[in-house]
Coordinates of C-alpha atoms and ligand atoms in Angstrom, one line a residue:
M1 CA 26.6 -18.9 20.8
I2 CA 26.8 -16.0 23.2
K3 CA 29.8 -14.6 21.4
Q4 CA 27.8 -14.8 18.1
L5 CA 25.0 -12.9 19.7
Q6 CA 27.3 -10.3 21.0
L7 CA 28.9 -9.8 17.6
F8 CA 25.4 -9.6 16.0
L9 CA 24.3 -7.0 18.5
L10 CA 27.5 -5.1 18.0
S11 CA 27.0 -5.0 14.2
M12 CA 23.4 -3.9 14.7
T13 CA 24.6 -1.1 16.9
I14 CA 26.9 0.1 14.2
V15 CA 24.2 0.0 11.6
F16 CA 21.6 1.8 13.7
S17 CA 23.9 4.4 15.3
S18 CA 25.2 5.4 11.8
T19 CA 21.6 5.5 10.7
A20 CA 21.0 8.1 13.3
Q21 CA 24.0 10.2 12.3
Q22 CA 23.2 10.1 8.6
S23 CA 19.5 10.1 8.7
S24 CA 19.2 13.6 7.1
A25 CA 21.5 12.7 4.3
V26 CA 19.9 9.4 3.3
S27 CA 16.2 9.1 3.0
I28 CA 14.9 5.9 1.5
I29 CA 11.4 4.4 1.5
P30 CA 11.1 1.5 2.0
Q31 CA 13.9 1.5 4.5
P32 CA 16.7 -0.9 3.3
A33 CA 17.3 -4.0 5.4
K34 CA 20.9 -3.0 6.2
M35 CA 22.9 0.2 5.6
V36 CA 26.5 0.9 6.7
Y37 CA 27.9 4.4 6.0
G38 CA 31.4 5.3 4.9
N39 CA 33.0 8.7 5.1
G40 CA 32.9 10.7 1.9
V41 CA 30.9 11.1 -1.3
F42 CA 31.3 9.8 -4.8
T43 CA 30.6 12.6 -7.3
L44 CA 29.2 11.6 -10.7
P45 CA 31.8 12.6 -13.3
D46 CA 30.8 14.7 -16.3
N47 CA 31.8 11.8 -18.5
L48 CA 30.0 9.0 -16.8
T49 CA 30.3 5.4 -17.8
I50 CA 27.5 2.9 -16.9
T51 CA 28.9 -0.6 -17.2
I52 CA 26.5 -3.4 -17.5
S53 CA 27.5 -7.1 -17.0
N54 CA 24.8 -8.4 -19.3
A55 CA 23.6 -6.5 -22.4
D56 CA 20.4 -8.6 -22.9
S57 CA 18.9 -8.0 -19.5
L58 CA 20.3 -4.7 -18.5
Q59 CA 20.4 -2.5 -21.7
Q60 CA 17.0 -1.1 -21.1
M61 CA 17.6 -0.3 -17.5
A62 CA 20.9 1.4 -18.4
A63 CA 19.0 3.4 -21.0
S64 CA 16.4 4.6 -18.5
L65 CA 19.1 5.4 -16.0
T66 CA 21.0 7.3 -18.7
H67 CA 17.8 9.3 -19.5
I68 CA 17.4 10.2 -15.8
L69 CA 21.0 11.1 -15.2
Q70 CA 21.4 13.1 -18.5
W71 CA 21.8 16.7 -17.7
R72 CA 23.3 19.6 -19.6
N73 CA 26.8 19.1 -20.9
N74 CA 27.4 15.7 -19.4
H75 CA 28.1 12.6 -21.4
I76 CA 27.0 9.1 -20.5
T77 CA 28.4 6.0 -22.2
V78 CA 27.0 2.5 -21.6
V79 CA 29.5 -0.3 -22.0
T80 CA 29.1 -4.1 -21.5
E81 CA 31.8 -5.7 -19.4
T82 CA 31.7 -8.5 -16.9
K83 CA 34.0 -6.6 -14.6
N84 CA 33.7 -3.0 -13.3
A85 CA 35.3 -1.1 -16.1
S86 CA 35.5 2.4 -14.8
S87 CA 34.8 4.6 -11.8
G88 CA 31.2 5.1 -12.8
I89 CA 28.2 3.0 -12.2
F90 CA 28.4 -0.8 -12.5
L91 CA 25.3 -2.8 -12.8
D92 CA 26.4 -6.4 -12.0
L93 CA 23.8 -9.0 -12.7
N94 CA 25.2 -12.2 -11.4
P95 CA 22.8 -15.1 -11.2
T96 CA 25.0 -17.1 -8.9
A97 CA 25.5 -14.2 -6.4
D98 CA 24.3 -15.1 -2.9
I99 CA 21.5 -12.5 -2.9
P100 CA 17.8 -13.3 -2.4
A101 CA 15.2 -12.9 -5.2
E102 CA 14.5 -9.2 -5.8
G103 CA 17.4 -8.3 -3.4
Y104 CA 20.5 -6.2 -4.3
E105 CA 23.7 -4.9 -2.8
L106 CA 24.7 -1.3 -3.5
R107 CA 28.2 -0.1 -2.7
T108 CA 29.5 3.4 -3.2
D109 CA 33.1 4.3 -2.5
A110 CA 35.9 6.2 -4.2
S111 CA 35.9 3.7 -7.1
G112 CA 32.3 4.4 -8.0
I113 CA 28.8 2.8 -7.5
V114 CA 28.3 -0.9 -7.8
I115 CA 24.9 -2.6 -7.8
T116 CA 24.9 -6.4 -7.6
A117 CA 22.0 -8.7 -7.8
S118 CA 21.1 -12.2 -8.8
S119 CA 18.0 -11.0 -10.8
G120 CA 17.0 -8.2 -13.1
S121 CA 14.5 -7.0 -10.5
G122 CA 17.3 -6.8 -7.9
I123 CA 19.3 -4.5 -10.2
F124 CA 16.1 -2.4 -10.8
Y125 CA 15.5 -2.0 -7.0
G126 CA 19.1 -1.2 -6.5
I127 CA 18.7 1.6 -9.1
Q128 CA 15.6 2.9 -7.3
T129 CA 17.6 3.1 -4.1
L130 CA 20.5 4.8 -6.0
L131 CA 18.1 7.5 -7.3
K132 CA 17.0 8.2 -3.7
L133 CA 20.7 8.7 -2.8
L134 CA 21.0 11.4 -5.5
P135 CA 19.6 14.9 -5.1
K136 CA 15.9 15.4 -5.5
S137 CA 16.3 17.1 -8.8
V138 CA 16.6 13.6 -10.4
E139 CA 12.8 13.5 -10.0
N140 CA 12.3 16.2 -12.7
K141 CA 10.8 14.4 -15.6
N142 CA 11.9 16.9 -18.1
N143 CA 15.5 17.1 -16.9
T144 CA 15.0 20.9 -16.6
A145 CA 15.9 21.5 -13.0
M146 CA 19.2 19.7 -13.0
Y147 CA 22.2 21.6 -11.9
G148 CA 25.3 21.4 -9.7
T149 CA 27.3 18.3 -9.0
W150 CA 25.5 15.1 -8.1
A151 CA 27.1 13.2 -5.3
V152 CA 26.2 9.9 -3.6
P153 CA 27.4 9.2 0.0
Y154 CA 29.7 6.3 0.5
I155 CA 27.5 3.6 1.6
N156 CA 27.1 -0.2 1.7
I157 CA 23.5 -1.4 1.4
S158 CA 22.3 -4.9 1.5
D159 CA 18.6 -5.2 0.9
A160 CA 15.8 -7.6 0.0
P161 CA 12.1 -7.6 0.5
R162 CA 10.2 -9.2 3.4
F163 CA 7.3 -10.2 1.1
G164 CA 7.1 -11.2 -2.5
W165 CA 3.6 -9.7 -3.0
R166 CA 3.7 -5.9 -2.7
G167 CA 0.7 -4.5 -4.3
L168 CA -1.6 -1.6 -4.9
M169 CA -5.1 -2.0 -6.3
L170 CA -6.6 0.6 -8.5
D171 CA -10.3 0.6 -9.2
V172 CA -10.7 1.6 -12.8
S173 CA -14.4 0.7 -12.9
R174 CA -16.0 3.3 -10.7
H175 CA -13.9 5.9 -12.4
F176 CA -11.9 5.3 -15.5
F177 CA -8.2 6.1 -15.8
T178 CA -6.4 6.3 -19.1
V179 CA -3.4 4.3 -20.2
D180 CA -1.1 7.3 -19.6
E181 CA -2.6 7.8 -16.2
V182 CA -2.0 4.1 -15.3
K183 CA 1.5 4.4 -16.6
D184 CA 2.1 7.4 -14.3
Y185 CA 0.8 5.4 -11.4
I186 CA 3.2 2.6 -12.3
D187 CA 6.1 5.1 -12.4
Q188 CA 5.2 6.2 -8.8
M189 CA 4.7 2.6 -7.5
A190 CA 8.0 1.4 -8.9
K191 CA 10.0 4.1 -7.1
Y192 CA 8.8 2.5 -3.8
K193 CA 9.4 -1.1 -4.9
F194 CA 5.8 -2.2 -5.3
N195 CA 5.6 -5.2 -7.7
I196 CA 1.9 -5.8 -8.3
L197 CA -0.7 -3.5 -9.7
H198 CA -4.2 -5.1 -9.2
L199 CA -6.7 -3.6 -11.7
H200 CA -10.3 -3.8 -10.6
L201 CA -11.6 -4.0 -14.2
S202 CA -15.3 -4.5 -13.7
D203 CA -18.0 -3.5 -11.3
D204 CA -21.6 -2.2 -11.3
Q205 CA -20.3 1.1 -12.7
G206 CA -18.3 0.0 -15.7
W207 CA -16.7 -2.8 -17.6
R208 CA -13.2 -1.7 -18.6
L209 CA -11.5 -4.3 -20.8
K210 CA -12.5 -5.2 -24.3
I211 CA -13.5 -8.8 -24.6
K212 CA -13.5 -9.5 -28.3
S213 CA -16.0 -12.4 -28.2
L214 CA -18.4 -10.3 -26.0
P215 CA -18.4 -6.9 -27.7
K216 CA -21.4 -5.5 -25.8
L217 CA -19.4 -5.5 -22.5
T218 CA -17.6 -2.4 -23.7
E219 CA -20.1 -1.1 -26.2
V220 CA -22.8 -1.0 -23.4
G221 CA -21.0 -1.9 -20.1
A222 CA -18.3 0.8 -20.3
W223 CA -20.6 3.8 -20.4
R224 CA -22.9 5.5 -17.9
V225 CA -24.4 8.9 -17.2
N226 CA -21.8 11.5 -16.1
K227 CA -22.5 12.6 -12.6
T228 CA -20.4 14.7 -10.2
G229 CA -20.7 15.1 -6.4
T230 CA -21.1 12.4 -3.8
F231 CA -21.1 9.1 -5.5
G232 CA -23.7 6.6 -4.3
R233 CA -26.2 9.4 -3.6
F234 CA -26.9 10.6 -7.1
S235 CA -30.4 11.0 -8.4
P236 CA -31.4 8.0 -10.6
P237 CA -30.5 8.7 -14.3
T238 CA -33.5 9.5 -16.5
P239 CA -33.8 8.0 -20.0
D240 CA -33.0 11.3 -21.7
E241 CA -29.6 11.6 -19.9
P242 CA -26.8 10.5 -22.3
K243 CA -24.3 7.8 -21.2
T244 CA -21.2 9.8 -21.9
Y245 CA -19.0 8.9 -19.0
G246 CA -16.7 5.9 -19.2
G247 CA -14.0 4.2 -21.3
F248 CA -12.2 0.9 -21.6
Y249 CA -8.9 -0.6 -22.5
T250 CA -8.5 -2.3 -25.8
Q251 CA -6.5 -5.5 -25.6
D252 CA -3.6 -3.5 -27.3
D253 CA -4.0 -0.8 -24.6
M254 CA -3.7 -3.5 -22.0
K255 CA -0.7 -5.0 -23.7
T256 CA 0.9 -1.6 -23.5
I257 CA 0.2 -1.3 -19.8
I258 CA 1.4 -4.9 -19.1
R259 CA 4.6 -4.2 -21.1
Y260 CA 5.2 -0.9 -19.4
A261 CA 4.6 -2.4 -16.0
A262 CA 7.0 -5.3 -16.7
E263 CA 9.7 -2.8 -17.5
H264 CA 9.2 -1.6 -14.0
F265 CA 9.1 -5.2 -12.6
I266 CA 5.4 -4.8 -11.8
S267 CA 2.9 -7.5 -12.7
I268 CA -0.7 -6.7 -13.5
L269 CA -3.3 -8.7 -11.6
P270 CA -6.6 -8.5 -13.5
E271 CA -9.9 -8.7 -11.5
I272 CA -13.3 -9.4 -12.9
D273 CA -15.7 -9.1 -10.0
M274 CA -18.4 -11.8 -9.8
P275 CA -21.1 -13.0 -9.1
G276 CA -21.9 -9.7 -7.3
H277 CA -20.8 -6.3 -8.5
S278 CA -21.8 -7.4 -12.0
L279 CA -24.3 -4.8 -13.2
A280 CA -22.2 -3.6 -16.1
A281 CA -22.0 -7.1 -17.4
I282 CA -25.7 -7.7 -16.9
A283 CA -26.6 -4.3 -18.5
S284 CA -24.7 -5.6 -21.6
Y285 CA -26.1 -9.2 -21.5
P286 CA -29.3 -9.3 -19.4
E287 CA -29.6 -13.0 -19.8
L288 CA -26.7 -13.3 -17.2
S289 CA -29.2 -12.5 -14.4
C290 CA -31.6 -14.9 -12.7
T291 CA -34.0 -12.0 -12.5
T292 CA -35.7 -10.6 -15.5
G293 CA -35.6 -6.8 -15.6
T294 CA -34.3 -3.7 -17.4
Y295 CA -30.7 -3.1 -16.5
A296 CA -28.4 -0.2 -16.9
V297 CA -24.8 0.5 -15.8
N298 CA -25.0 2.2 -12.4
S299 CA -24.2 5.9 -12.5
G300 CA -23.7 6.4 -8.8
E301 CA -27.3 6.2 -7.6
Q302 CA -27.9 4.0 -4.6
L303 CA -27.7 0.3 -5.5
M304 CA -27.0 -1.6 -2.3
V305 CA -28.4 -1.1 1.3
W306 CA -26.2 -1.7 4.3
P307 CA -28.5 -1.7 7.3
G308 CA -25.8 -2.4 9.8
G309 CA -26.5 -3.8 13.3
G310 CA -25.6 -7.3 12.1
K311 CA -28.3 -7.3 9.4
H312 CA -27.4 -8.6 6.0
F313 CA -26.9 -6.1 3.1
Y314 CA -29.2 -6.3 0.1
G315 CA -29.4 -5.1 -3.4
L316 CA -32.1 -2.7 -4.7
L317 CA -31.9 -4.6 -7.9
D318 CA -30.2 -7.8 -8.9
N319 CA -26.6 -7.1 -9.8
T320 CA -25.4 -10.7 -9.6
L321 CA -24.6 -13.2 -12.3
C322 CA -27.0 -16.2 -12.1
P323 CA -25.1 -19.2 -10.6
A324 CA -27.9 -21.5 -11.8
S325 CA -27.5 -20.7 -15.5
E326 CA -25.1 -22.5 -17.9
K327 CA -25.1 -19.2 -19.9
T328 CA -23.3 -17.6 -17.0
Y329 CA -20.5 -20.2 -17.1
A330 CA -20.2 -20.0 -20.9
F331 CA -19.8 -16.2 -20.5
I332 CA -17.2 -16.6 -17.8
D333 CA -15.3 -19.1 -20.0
K334 CA -15.1 -16.6 -22.8
V335 CA -14.0 -13.8 -20.6
F336 CA -11.3 -15.8 -18.9
T337 CA -10.1 -17.4 -22.1
E338 CA -9.2 -13.9 -23.4
I339 CA -7.9 -12.7 -20.0
A340 CA -5.7 -15.7 -19.6
A341 CA -4.2 -15.2 -23.0
L342 CA -3.6 -11.5 -22.4
F343 CA -2.1 -11.3 -18.9
P344 CA 1.1 -13.1 -18.1
F345 CA 0.6 -13.0 -14.3
P346 CA -0.2 -16.5 -13.0
Y347 CA -3.3 -15.3 -10.9
I348 CA -6.7 -14.2 -12.1
H349 CA -8.9 -12.4 -9.5
M350 CA -12.6 -13.3 -9.7
G351 CA -13.8 -10.9 -7.0
G352 CA -16.4 -12.8 -5.0
D353 CA -17.2 -10.1 -2.5
E354 CA -20.4 -8.6 -1.3
T355 CA -22.9 -10.7 -3.3
A356 CA -26.4 -9.7 -2.4
R357 CA -28.6 -12.7 -2.0
N358 CA -32.0 -11.2 -1.7
F359 CA -33.0 -11.9 -5.3
W360 CA -31.4 -15.4 -5.1
E361 CA -33.7 -16.2 -2.2
K362 CA -36.7 -15.7 -4.5
S363 CA -35.3 -17.3 -7.6
D364 CA -36.9 -20.6 -8.9
A365 CA -33.7 -21.3 -10.9
I366 CA -31.7 -21.1 -7.7
K367 CA -34.1 -23.3 -5.9
A368 CA -33.8 -25.9 -8.7
L369 CA -30.0 -25.7 -8.6
M370 CA -30.0 -26.2 -4.8
K371 CA -32.1 -29.3 -5.2
E372 CA -30.1 -30.7 -8.1
Q373 CA -26.7 -30.0 -6.5
H374 CA -27.8 -30.8 -2.9
L375 CA -26.8 -27.3 -1.8
A376 CA -28.1 -26.6 1.7
N377 CA -28.1 -22.8 1.7
L378 CA -27.1 -19.7 -0.3
D379 CA -23.5 -19.9 1.1
E380 CA -23.2 -23.2 -0.7
V381 CA -24.8 -21.8 -3.8
Q382 CA -22.1 -19.1 -3.8
S383 CA -19.4 -21.7 -3.2
Y384 CA -20.8 -23.8 -6.0
F385 CA -20.4 -20.8 -8.3
V386 CA -16.9 -20.0 -7.0
K387 CA -15.7 -23.6 -7.5
R388 CA -17.0 -23.6 -11.1
V389 CA -15.2 -20.4 -11.8
E390 CA -12.0 -21.9 -10.3
Q391 CA -12.3 -24.9 -12.7
I392 CA -12.6 -22.5 -15.6
I393 CA -9.6 -20.4 -14.5
N394 CA -7.5 -23.5 -13.7
A395 CA -8.4 -24.9 -17.1
K396 CA -6.8 -21.8 -18.7
G397 CA -3.5 -22.6 -16.8
K398 CA -4.1 -19.8 -14.2
K399 CA -4.6 -19.8 -10.4
M400 CA -7.7 -18.2 -8.9
I401 CA -7.7 -15.5 -6.2
G402 CA -10.8 -14.0 -4.6
W403 CA -11.9 -11.8 -1.8
D404 CA -12.6 -13.3 1.7
E405 CA -16.2 -14.2 0.9
I406 CA -15.0 -17.1 -1.2
L407 CA -14.5 -19.0 2.0
Q408 CA -18.3 -18.9 2.6
G409 CA -19.8 -22.3 2.0
G410 CA -16.4 -23.9 1.4
L411 CA -13.3 -22.7 -0.3
A412 CA -12.5 -23.9 -3.9
P413 CA -9.7 -26.5 -3.8
N414 CA -6.8 -24.4 -5.2
A415 CA -7.9 -20.8 -4.5
A416 CA -5.8 -18.0 -2.9
V417 CA -7.7 -15.6 -0.7
M418 CA -7.4 -11.8 -0.6
N419 CA -8.2 -10.9 3.0
W420 CA -9.9 -7.5 3.3
Q421 CA -12.2 -8.0 6.4
S422 CA -11.2 -9.5 9.7
P423 CA -8.0 -11.6 9.9
Q424 CA -10.2 -14.7 10.7
S425 CA -10.5 -15.6 7.0
A426 CA -6.7 -15.4 6.6
I427 CA -6.2 -17.6 9.6
E428 CA -8.8 -20.1 8.4
A429 CA -7.6 -20.1 4.8
T430 CA -3.9 -20.7 5.8
K431 CA -5.1 -23.5 8.1
Q432 CA -6.7 -25.1 5.1
G433 CA -3.4 -24.8 3.2
H434 CA -4.4 -21.8 1.0
E435 CA -2.3 -18.8 0.1
V436 CA -3.4 -15.4 1.3
V437 CA -2.7 -11.8 0.4
M438 CA -3.5 -9.3 3.1
C439 CA -5.2 -6.0 2.6
P440 CA -7.4 -5.4 5.7
T441 CA -9.7 -2.4 5.5
A442 CA -8.4 -1.3 9.0
Y443 CA -4.9 -0.7 7.6
T444 CA -4.8 -0.6 3.9
Y445 CA -7.9 0.9 2.4
L446 CA -6.8 4.0 0.6
D447 CA -10.3 5.2 -0.3
Y448 CA -10.9 6.0 3.4
M449 CA -10.3 9.5 4.7
Q450 CA -6.8 10.1 5.9
G451 CA -7.7 12.9 8.3
D452 CA -10.8 14.5 9.9
A453 CA -14.0 14.7 7.9
A454 CA -14.0 18.4 8.6
I455 CA -11.4 18.8 5.9
E456 CA -11.2 15.6 3.9
P457 CA -13.5 14.8 1.0
P458 CA -16.2 12.7 2.6
V459 CA -15.9 8.9 2.8
Y460 CA -17.6 6.6 5.3
A461 CA -14.5 5.6 7.2
S462 CA -11.0 6.8 8.1
L463 CA -7.5 5.5 7.9
R464 CA -4.7 7.7 9.1
L465 CA -1.1 7.3 8.0
K466 CA 0.1 6.3 11.4
K467 CA -2.4 3.4 11.4
A468 CA -1.4 2.3 7.9
Y469 CA 2.2 2.2 9.2
Q470 CA 1.1 -0.2 12.0
F471 CA -0.1 -2.8 9.4
E472 CA 1.3 -6.3 10.3
P473 CA 0.7 -8.6 7.3
V474 CA 1.0 -11.9 9.3
P475 CA -2.0 -12.2 11.6
D476 CA -1.5 -14.0 14.9
G477 CA -2.6 -17.6 14.4
A478 CA -2.0 -17.7 10.6
N479 CA 0.5 -19.9 8.9
A480 CA 3.1 -17.3 8.0
A481 CA 4.5 -19.4 5.2
L482 CA 1.2 -19.0 3.3
I483 CA 1.0 -15.2 3.7
K484 CA 2.3 -14.0 0.3
G485 CA 2.3 -10.4 1.3
G486 CA -0.2 -7.6 1.0
Q487 CA -1.4 -4.6 -0.8
A488 CA -3.3 -1.4 -0.4
N489 CA -6.6 -0.8 -2.2
L490 CA -7.8 2.4 -3.9
W491 CA -11.5 2.1 -4.6
T492 CA -12.6 5.1 -6.7
E493 CA -16.3 5.8 -6.1
Q494 CA -15.2 9.2 -4.7
V495 CA -12.1 9.5 -6.8
Y496 CA -12.9 11.4 -10.0
N497 CA -9.5 12.0 -11.4
M498 CA -5.8 11.0 -11.2
R499 CA -4.7 14.0 -9.1
H500 CA -7.1 12.9 -6.4
A501 CA -6.0 9.2 -6.8
E502 CA -2.5 10.4 -6.1
Y503 CA -3.7 12.4 -3.1
M504 CA -5.4 9.3 -1.7
T505 CA -2.5 7.0 -2.4
W506 CA 0.4 9.0 -1.0
P507 CA 1.7 9.0 1.7
R508 CA -0.2 6.0 2.9
A509 CA 1.2 3.8 0.2
F510 CA 4.7 4.8 1.5
A511 CA 3.7 3.1 4.8
I512 CA 2.4 0.0 3.0
A513 CA 5.6 -0.1 0.8
E514 CA 7.7 -0.1 4.0
V515 CA 5.6 -2.6 5.8
L516 CA 5.8 -5.0 2.9
W517 CA 9.5 -4.6 2.0
S518 CA 11.5 -3.7 5.2
P519 CA 12.4 -6.0 8.1
K520 CA 9.8 -5.6 10.8
N521 CA 12.4 -4.5 13.3
T522 CA 13.5 -1.4 11.3
R523 CA 10.1 0.2 11.5
N524 CA 10.3 3.6 13.3
W525 CA 7.5 6.1 13.0
D526 CA 9.4 9.3 13.7
N527 CA 12.1 8.3 11.4
F528 CA 9.5 7.3 8.8
V529 CA 7.9 10.7 9.0
Q530 CA 11.2 12.4 8.2
R531 CA 11.6 10.2 5.2
V532 CA 8.0 10.9 4.1
E533 CA 8.8 14.6 4.1
T534 CA 11.8 14.1 1.8
Q535 CA 9.5 12.1 -0.5
F536 CA 7.1 15.0 -0.5
E537 CA 9.9 17.3 -1.7
R538 CA 10.6 14.8 -4.5
F539 CA 6.9 14.6 -5.4
D540 CA 6.8 18.4 -5.6
I541 CA 9.5 18.2 -8.3
A542 CA 7.9 15.3 -10.0
G543 CA 4.5 17.0 -10.0
V544 CA 2.8 14.2 -8.1
K545 CA 0.1 15.1 -5.6
Y546 CA 0.1 13.8 -2.0
S547 CA -2.0 14.4 1.1
P548 CA -0.7 16.7 3.8
S549 CA -3.3 15.3 6.2
M550 CA -0.6 14.0 8.6
Y551 CA 0.0 17.6 9.7
D552 CA -3.6 18.3 10.5
P553 CA -4.8 17.8 14.1
I554 CA -6.9 15.0 15.5
F555 CA -10.0 16.1 17.3
D556 CA -11.3 14.4 20.4
I557 CA -14.6 16.1 21.4
Q558 CA -16.4 15.3 24.6
K559 CA -19.3 16.9 26.5
K560 CA -18.6 18.2 30.0
D561 CA -22.3 18.7 30.7
T562 CA -25.4 19.3 28.7
A563 CA -24.2 22.7 27.5
T564 CA -20.4 22.5 27.5
L565 CA -18.0 21.0 25.0
L566 CA -14.4 20.0 25.6
V567 CA -11.9 19.7 22.7
T568 CA -8.6 17.8 23.0
L569 CA -6.3 18.1 20.0
S570 CA -3.3 16.0 19.1
T571 CA -1.1 15.4 16.0
E572 CA 0.2 12.3 14.3
V573 CA 3.5 14.1 13.7
S574 CA 5.5 15.4 16.6
G575 CA 6.9 18.9 16.9
L576 CA 4.0 20.8 15.6
D577 CA 2.3 23.9 17.2
I578 CA -1.5 24.1 16.9
H579 CA -2.9 27.6 16.7
Y580 CA -6.6 28.2 17.1
S581 CA -9.4 30.7 17.2
F582 CA -13.0 30.6 18.3
D583 CA -13.9 34.1 16.9
N584 CA -14.4 33.0 13.3
S585 CA -11.1 34.7 12.2
F586 CA -8.2 32.7 10.6
P587 CA -5.5 31.7 13.2
D588 CA -1.8 32.0 12.4
Q589 CA 1.3 31.7 14.5
F590 CA 0.4 34.9 16.5
Y591 CA -2.8 33.2 17.8
P592 CA -2.9 31.2 21.0
T593 CA -0.9 27.9 20.9
Y594 CA -2.9 24.9 22.0
S595 CA -1.5 23.5 25.2
G596 CA -4.3 21.4 26.7
T597 CA -8.0 20.6 26.5
L598 CA -10.1 23.6 25.3
T599 CA -13.5 24.5 26.6
V600 CA -15.7 25.8 23.8
P601 CA -17.0 29.3 24.6
K602 CA -20.8 29.2 25.2
D603 CA -21.8 31.1 22.0
A604 CA -18.9 30.2 19.7
A605 CA -19.8 29.1 16.2
A606 CA -16.7 27.4 15.1
L607 CA -13.2 26.3 16.2
K608 CA -10.5 27.1 13.6
V609 CA -7.1 25.4 13.8
I610 CA -3.9 25.3 11.8
T611 CA -0.5 23.7 12.6
Y612 CA 2.8 25.4 12.3
R613 CA 6.4 24.2 12.5
N614 CA 9.3 26.6 13.1
G615 CA 7.0 29.5 12.3
A616 CA 5.8 28.2 9.0
P617 CA 2.3 26.7 8.3
V618 CA 2.4 23.0 7.6
G619 CA -1.2 21.9 8.1
R620 CA -4.3 23.3 6.4
M621 CA -6.8 25.7 7.9
M622 CA -9.4 23.5 9.5
V623 CA -12.9 24.8 10.4
M624 CA -14.8 22.7 12.9
P625 CA -18.4 24.1 13.3
V626 CA -19.7 23.9 16.8
T627 CA -22.9 22.2 15.5
E628 CA -20.6 19.4 14.2
M629 CA -18.8 19.2 17.6
R630 CA -22.1 18.9 19.4
K631 CA -23.2 16.1 17.1
R632 CA -19.9 14.2 17.8
A633 CA -20.2 14.7 21.5
G634 CA -23.8 13.4 21.5
L635 CA -25.4 16.8 22.3
K636 CA -28.4 18.2 20.4
Ligands
ACM10 C1 -14.2 -5.0 -1.0 O1 -13.7 -4.0 -0.4 N1 -15.5 -5.1 -1.2 C2 -13.3 -6.1 -1.4

């Protein structure tokens, strides 16, 4: 026993010490489970053979790899052989190999590159790792920046994911993203071994999927007044303002997305949010509401009120489907009939979050339902609704998943829970034997600001990269066997275009990718930051936007007395110099270097800061007005 432990520790030492030596040469996110380095490099020959062990399942992957590796004057041949036929790249799909689902082994030595897996997804992930071992110019989509020889270090990688559910959620309701944009997002996700794209397809601000039996959902529900600025605070639309903003996916569009995602081993999880967040559906079919009124798709004017202080939120108008009406269930049946036929993924997400109850409290129909069904309170009314939805979804051969709130009033018998609030729901749901997917706001909400509000586009909360990297998907007290994995969620109220969606996603989704894939004991923040920086270089070539917020300082502002402010600055990333000014001019590397808490001069108007590394700016020029600092310190 002791001997085995010693051997194990010895092998770990070899793995980690060689990681340290080679960390600059090999930079992979998510960090592979095990890497052992050799001495030397394998250079891709001009006449490269890609051998595939199985034509049916690997032809397409070999074709994509050929496309990526095709540079001027080289020649790539794909052959099918069950043995490694040449000193090139061998993709060896062997269903009986002792390699876990989605796992792979990648070996490079003088005889070439071999990727072995027991599944197609394993081969795919092996290819993603191989691409990270090649120079960054492989990221050039047009193959225009490819030059020199391409070499891969000798290495032996043995890798498999920690969790089977590794997702990102994209809210296509608040702002719409085209099929091509969603495909680009899928391209980016696949490189980091995400395997689920959760599409939030309906909300108060738009219905985004054509339902053939309910045409008004997209004729009416997909369109709203076009507004720009700070979403949620827009002036109410007037009747003369045209509803020109929006869009939707036809079922053929969605098939295209599903097929494209499948080629990248990504499943699409469709979400139709109900009974709350349903204004787009109600604007299309007002009879779905318990409250008679005139409804329009929300264009970003205030709709909900969040009083805070433990008080329940409420709606300014009724944006809920009526749980007391059979018309509602007939509608849901039609929607999920088409969705179940369209999406191959075994789960359908029914939302279930943030249902305002203030109109239900006054509704005679709800009072009658409570009496008839012996429902003691509105939690039980909501639970009655959720259980009926689950029956509909299960009847279509699908499993139902919903946000935390579906626990309120009693969980539906077969439901999975998507945990976004406190871990308590996850603990409780697993205790009751239900599956859980983790996406807590505190670690995974990509709509939150990733740096200081002084420089980030304003959102009501923050989530820095370092915090995202600390995400632990198995909460203490939960049954780990029922935690399927996790995801990060990009809500798009304040995200008007795909460039900004990318900015909000990366690098925090790198952190989530690593948390969900890599063994917990390989996590290392400083090493991760280095690998993030090499991904930035790759994104520069690929033309993908990312946030540099991790380079910008963190402000801690305190009052010393009623007139004096103290500012303490720090950085998430080590090794940066912070230069600053109080005189309104723009600091550079010749300005004072921050070395300890600053006292704000009595009449200063602003503190300006910028970070440098090795004499070059890495952060952005940040301007922190003294008025803002006084507010944060609690001074008038
Ligand atoms: C949510 O963020 N309302 C699930």
